Amino acid sequence: MTQSLFPVILAGGSGTRLWPLSRKNHPKQFLRLQSELSLLQQTMHRVTSLSHEQTLIISNDAHYFLCQEQLQRFATNIAYLLEPCARNTAPAIAAAAHYIAAVAGEEATMLILPSDHWFADD
């Protein structure tokens, strides 16, 4: 039996740590720093090299359309879990685990990826 891999990109940041570049309506993960791609897009680019069926994006509902706009260039199967309000990382990961267990079974593997980190060398 093969395990399914589910990359989970955490994209629910609030935009408070890199002010004034990031703001509530345009947090850090949507910024283009050090690249033509935003941090979110760079994260998705890294995910495309993995063998997986679906990528799960966790974001707050206010940034849903911004996520879609930035990720439309990637031809991959994307599902979204939207947070009605910020609850931090642990509840977002728990929601992802619940979703993945329901979709793929409890033997599936999650790969948790913050969307606001920059890597000089993938």
PDB file of C-alpha atoms in Angstrom:
ATOM      1  CA  MET A   1       0.000   0.000   0.000  1.00  0.00           C
ATOM      2  CA  THR A   2       1.447   3.360  -1.012  1.00  0.00           C
ATOM      3  CA  GLN A   3       1.018   6.425   1.104  1.00  0.00           C
ATOM      4  CA  SER A   4      -0.402   9.586  -0.377  1.00  0.00           C
ATOM      5  CA  LEU A   5       1.594  12.785   0.108  1.00  0.00           C
ATOM      6  CA  PHE A   6      -0.342  15.976   0.784  1.00  0.00           C
ATOM      7  CA  PRO A   7       1.655  19.219   0.824  1.00  0.00           C
ATOM      8  CA  VAL A   8      -0.100  21.706   3.119  1.00  0.00           C
ATOM      9  CA  ILE A   9       0.825  25.340   2.547  1.00  0.00           C
ATOM     10  CA  LEU A  10       0.051  27.612   5.480  1.00  0.00           C
ATOM     11  CA  ALA A  11      -0.891  30.977   3.976  1.00  0.00           C
ATOM     12  CA  GLY A  12      -2.889  32.601   6.750  1.00  0.00           C
ATOM     13  CA  GLY A  13      -0.467  35.222   8.025  1.00  0.00           C
ATOM     14  CA  SER A  14      -1.746  38.570   9.181  1.00  0.00           C
ATOM     15  CA  GLY A  15       0.860  40.948   7.757  1.00  0.00           C
ATOM     16  CA  THR A  16       2.078  42.488  11.004  1.00  0.00           C
ATOM     17  CA  ARG A  17       5.741  41.460  11.177  1.00  0.00           C
ATOM     18  CA  LEU A  18       7.140  43.078   8.037  1.00  0.00           C
ATOM     19  CA  TRP A  19       5.293  46.369   8.190  1.00  0.00           C
ATOM     20  CA  PRO A  20       5.198  48.648   6.231  1.00  0.00           C
ATOM     21  CA  LEU A  21       5.794  46.257   3.302  1.00  0.00           C
ATOM     22  CA  SER A  22       3.197  43.799   4.536  1.00  0.00           C
ATOM     23  CA  ARG A  23      -0.198  44.878   5.715  1.00  0.00           C
ATOM     24  CA  LYS A  24      -3.449  43.292   6.825  1.00  0.00           C
ATOM     25  CA  ASN A  25      -4.785  43.104   3.260  1.00  0.00           C
ATOM     26  CA  HIS A  26      -1.441  42.095   1.720  1.00  0.00           C
ATOM     27  CA  PRO A  27       0.664  40.039   4.176  1.00  0.00           C
ATOM     28  CA  LYS A  28       4.237  38.858   3.709  1.00  0.00           C
ATOM     29  CA  GLN A  29       3.451  35.605   1.865  1.00  0.00           C
ATOM     30  CA  PHE A  30       2.030  37.612  -1.067  1.00  0.00           C
ATOM     31  CA  LEU A  31       5.085  39.874  -1.424  1.00  0.00           C
ATOM     32  CA  ARG A  32       7.780  39.482  -4.047  1.00  0.00           C
ATOM     33  CA  LEU A  33      11.028  39.583  -2.073  1.00  0.00           C
ATOM     34  CA  GLN A  34      14.315  38.518  -3.689  1.00  0.00           C
ATOM     35  CA  SER A  35      12.446  37.039  -6.689  1.00  0.00           C
ATOM     36  CA  GLU A  36       9.881  37.631  -9.426  1.00  0.00           C
ATOM     37  CA  LEU A  37       7.632  35.222  -7.516  1.00  0.00           C
ATOM     38  CA  SER A  38       5.905  35.977  -4.248  1.00  0.00           C
ATOM     39  CA  LEU A  39       6.862  33.900  -1.211  1.00  0.00           C
ATOM     40  CA  LEU A  40       3.623  31.920  -1.653  1.00  0.00           C
ATOM     41  CA  GLN A  41       4.424  31.298  -5.325  1.00  0.00           C
ATOM     42  CA  GLN A  42       7.967  30.214  -4.441  1.00  0.00           C
ATOM     43  CA  THR A  43       6.533  27.724  -1.952  1.00  0.00           C
ATOM     44  CA  MET A  44       4.139  26.339  -4.568  1.00  0.00           C
ATOM     45  CA  HIS A  45       7.003  26.130  -7.056  1.00  0.00           C
ATOM     46  CA  ARG A  46       8.908  23.905  -4.606  1.00  0.00           C
ATOM     47  CA  VAL A  47       5.784  21.736  -4.199  1.00  0.00           C
ATOM     48  CA  THR A  48       5.467  21.126  -7.945  1.00  0.00           C
ATOM     49  CA  SER A  49       8.612  18.983  -7.885  1.00  0.00           C
ATOM     50  CA  LEU A  50       6.956  16.534  -5.462  1.00  0.00           C
ATOM     51  CA  SER A  51       4.917  13.515  -6.451  1.00  0.00           C
ATOM     52  CA  HIS A  52       1.476  14.250  -5.017  1.00  0.00           C
ATOM     53  CA  GLU A  53      -2.163  14.363  -6.045  1.00  0.00           C
ATOM     54  CA  GLN A  54      -3.383  17.534  -4.327  1.00  0.00           C
ATOM     55  CA  THR A  55      -1.959  20.565  -2.565  1.00  0.00           C
ATOM     56  CA  LEU A  56      -3.902  21.956   0.363  1.00  0.00           C
ATOM     57  CA  ILE A  57      -3.781  25.719   0.969  1.00  0.00           C
ATOM     58  CA  ILE A  58      -4.856  27.003   4.360  1.00  0.00           C
ATOM     59  CA  SER A  59      -5.647  30.696   4.385  1.00  0.00           C
ATOM     60  CA  ASN A  60      -8.063  33.079   5.961  1.00  0.00           C
ATOM     61  CA  ASP A  61     -11.178  33.770   3.959  1.00  0.00           C
ATOM     62  CA  ALA A  62     -10.135  37.390   3.300  1.00  0.00           C
ATOM     63  CA  HIS A  63      -7.136  36.206   1.243  1.00  0.00           C
ATOM     64  CA  TYR A  64      -8.847  33.429  -0.732  1.00  0.00           C
ATOM     65  CA  PHE A  65      -9.022  35.348  -4.007  1.00  0.00           C
ATOM     66  CA  LEU A  66      -5.474  36.671  -3.629  1.00  0.00           C
ATOM     67  CA  CYS A  67      -4.252  33.069  -3.159  1.00  0.00           C
ATOM     68  CA  GLN A  68      -6.171  31.962  -6.239  1.00  0.00           C
ATOM     69  CA  GLU A  69      -4.795  34.834  -8.299  1.00  0.00           C
ATOM     70  CA  GLN A  70      -1.204  34.137  -7.303  1.00  0.00           C
ATOM     71  CA  LEU A  71      -1.472  30.362  -7.760  1.00  0.00           C
ATOM     72  CA  GLN A  72      -3.337  30.257 -11.077  1.00  0.00           C
ATOM     73  CA  ARG A  73      -0.060  29.890 -12.993  1.00  0.00           C
ATOM     74  CA  PHE A  74       0.556  26.482 -11.404  1.00  0.00           C
ATOM     75  CA  ALA A  75      -1.174  23.592 -13.141  1.00  0.00           C
ATOM     76  CA  THR A  76      -1.849  21.515 -10.072  1.00  0.00           C
ATOM     77  CA  ASN A  77      -4.813  20.269  -8.096  1.00  0.00           C
ATOM     78  CA  ILE A  78      -5.366  22.736  -5.242  1.00  0.00           C
ATOM     79  CA  ALA A  79      -7.884  22.535  -2.406  1.00  0.00           C
ATOM     80  CA  TYR A  80      -8.504  25.391   0.007  1.00  0.00           C
ATOM     81  CA  LEU A  81      -9.396  25.368   3.688  1.00  0.00           C
ATOM     82  CA  LEU A  82     -10.438  28.845   4.758  1.00  0.00           C
ATOM     83  CA  GLU A  83     -10.228  30.081   8.324  1.00  0.00           C
ATOM     84  CA  PRO A  84     -13.079  32.389   9.342  1.00  0.00           C
ATOM     85  CA  CYS A  85     -10.729  33.984  11.896  1.00  0.00           C
ATOM     86  CA  ALA A  86      -7.058  33.627  12.845  1.00  0.00           C
ATOM     87  CA  ARG A  87      -6.328  30.789  15.248  1.00  0.00           C
ATOM     88  CA  ASN A  88      -2.586  30.318  14.617  1.00  0.00           C
ATOM     89  CA  THR A  89      -0.599  27.360  13.336  1.00  0.00           C
ATOM     90  CA  ALA A  90      -1.682  24.386  15.479  1.00  0.00           C
ATOM     91  CA  PRO A  91      -5.425  24.641  14.688  1.00  0.00           C
ATOM     92  CA  ALA A  92      -4.620  25.119  10.978  1.00  0.00           C
ATOM     93  CA  ILE A  93      -2.537  21.934  10.978  1.00  0.00           C
ATOM     94  CA  ALA A  94      -5.263  20.074  12.902  1.00  0.00           C
ATOM     95  CA  ALA A  95      -7.850  21.158  10.318  1.00  0.00           C
ATOM     96  CA  ALA A  96      -5.535  19.988   7.527  1.00  0.00           C
ATOM     97  CA  ALA A  97      -5.033  16.615   9.231  1.00  0.00           C
ATOM     98  CA  HIS A  98      -8.783  16.185   9.613  1.00  0.00           C
ATOM     99  CA  TYR A  99      -9.385  17.061   5.949  1.00  0.00           C
ATOM    100  CA  ILE A 100      -6.628  14.772   4.660  1.00  0.00           C
ATOM    101  CA  ALA A 101      -7.748  11.850   6.843  1.00  0.00           C
ATOM    102  CA  ALA A 102     -11.274  12.237   5.442  1.00  0.00           C
ATOM    103  CA  VAL A 103     -10.085  12.483   1.830  1.00  0.00           C
ATOM    104  CA  ALA A 104      -7.183  10.012   1.746  1.00  0.00           C
ATOM    105  CA  GLY A 105      -7.319   8.011   4.962  1.00  0.00           C
ATOM    106  CA  GLU A 106      -5.286   8.121   8.129  1.00  0.00           C
ATOM    107  CA  GLU A 107      -2.184   6.655   6.465  1.00  0.00           C
ATOM    108  CA  ALA A 108      -1.679   9.716   4.243  1.00  0.00           C
ATOM    109  CA  THR A 109       1.400  11.847   4.841  1.00  0.00           C
ATOM    110  CA  MET A 110       1.227  15.622   5.378  1.00  0.00           C
ATOM    111  CA  LEU A 111       4.075  17.936   4.506  1.00  0.00           C
ATOM    112  CA  ILE A 112       3.567  21.251   6.331  1.00  0.00           C
ATOM    113  CA  LEU A 113       5.039  24.245   4.484  1.00  0.00           C
ATOM    114  CA  PRO A 114       4.892  27.837   5.731  1.00  0.00           C
ATOM    115  CA  SER A 115       4.286  30.192   2.819  1.00  0.00           C
ATOM    116  CA  ASP A 116       6.256  33.126   4.164  1.00  0.00           C
ATOM    117  CA  HIS A 117       9.818  31.770   4.192  1.00  0.00           C
ATOM    118  CA  TRP A 118      12.502  32.541   1.672  1.00  0.00           C
ATOM    119  CA  PHE A 119      15.144  29.981   0.630  1.00  0.00           C
ATOM    120  CA  ALA A 120      18.241  31.019  -1.246  1.00  0.00           C
ATOM    121  CA  ASP A 121      18.799  27.473  -2.509  1.00  0.00           C
ATOM    122  CA  ASP A 122      15.925  25.035  -2.886  1.00  0.00           C
TER     123      ASP A 122
END
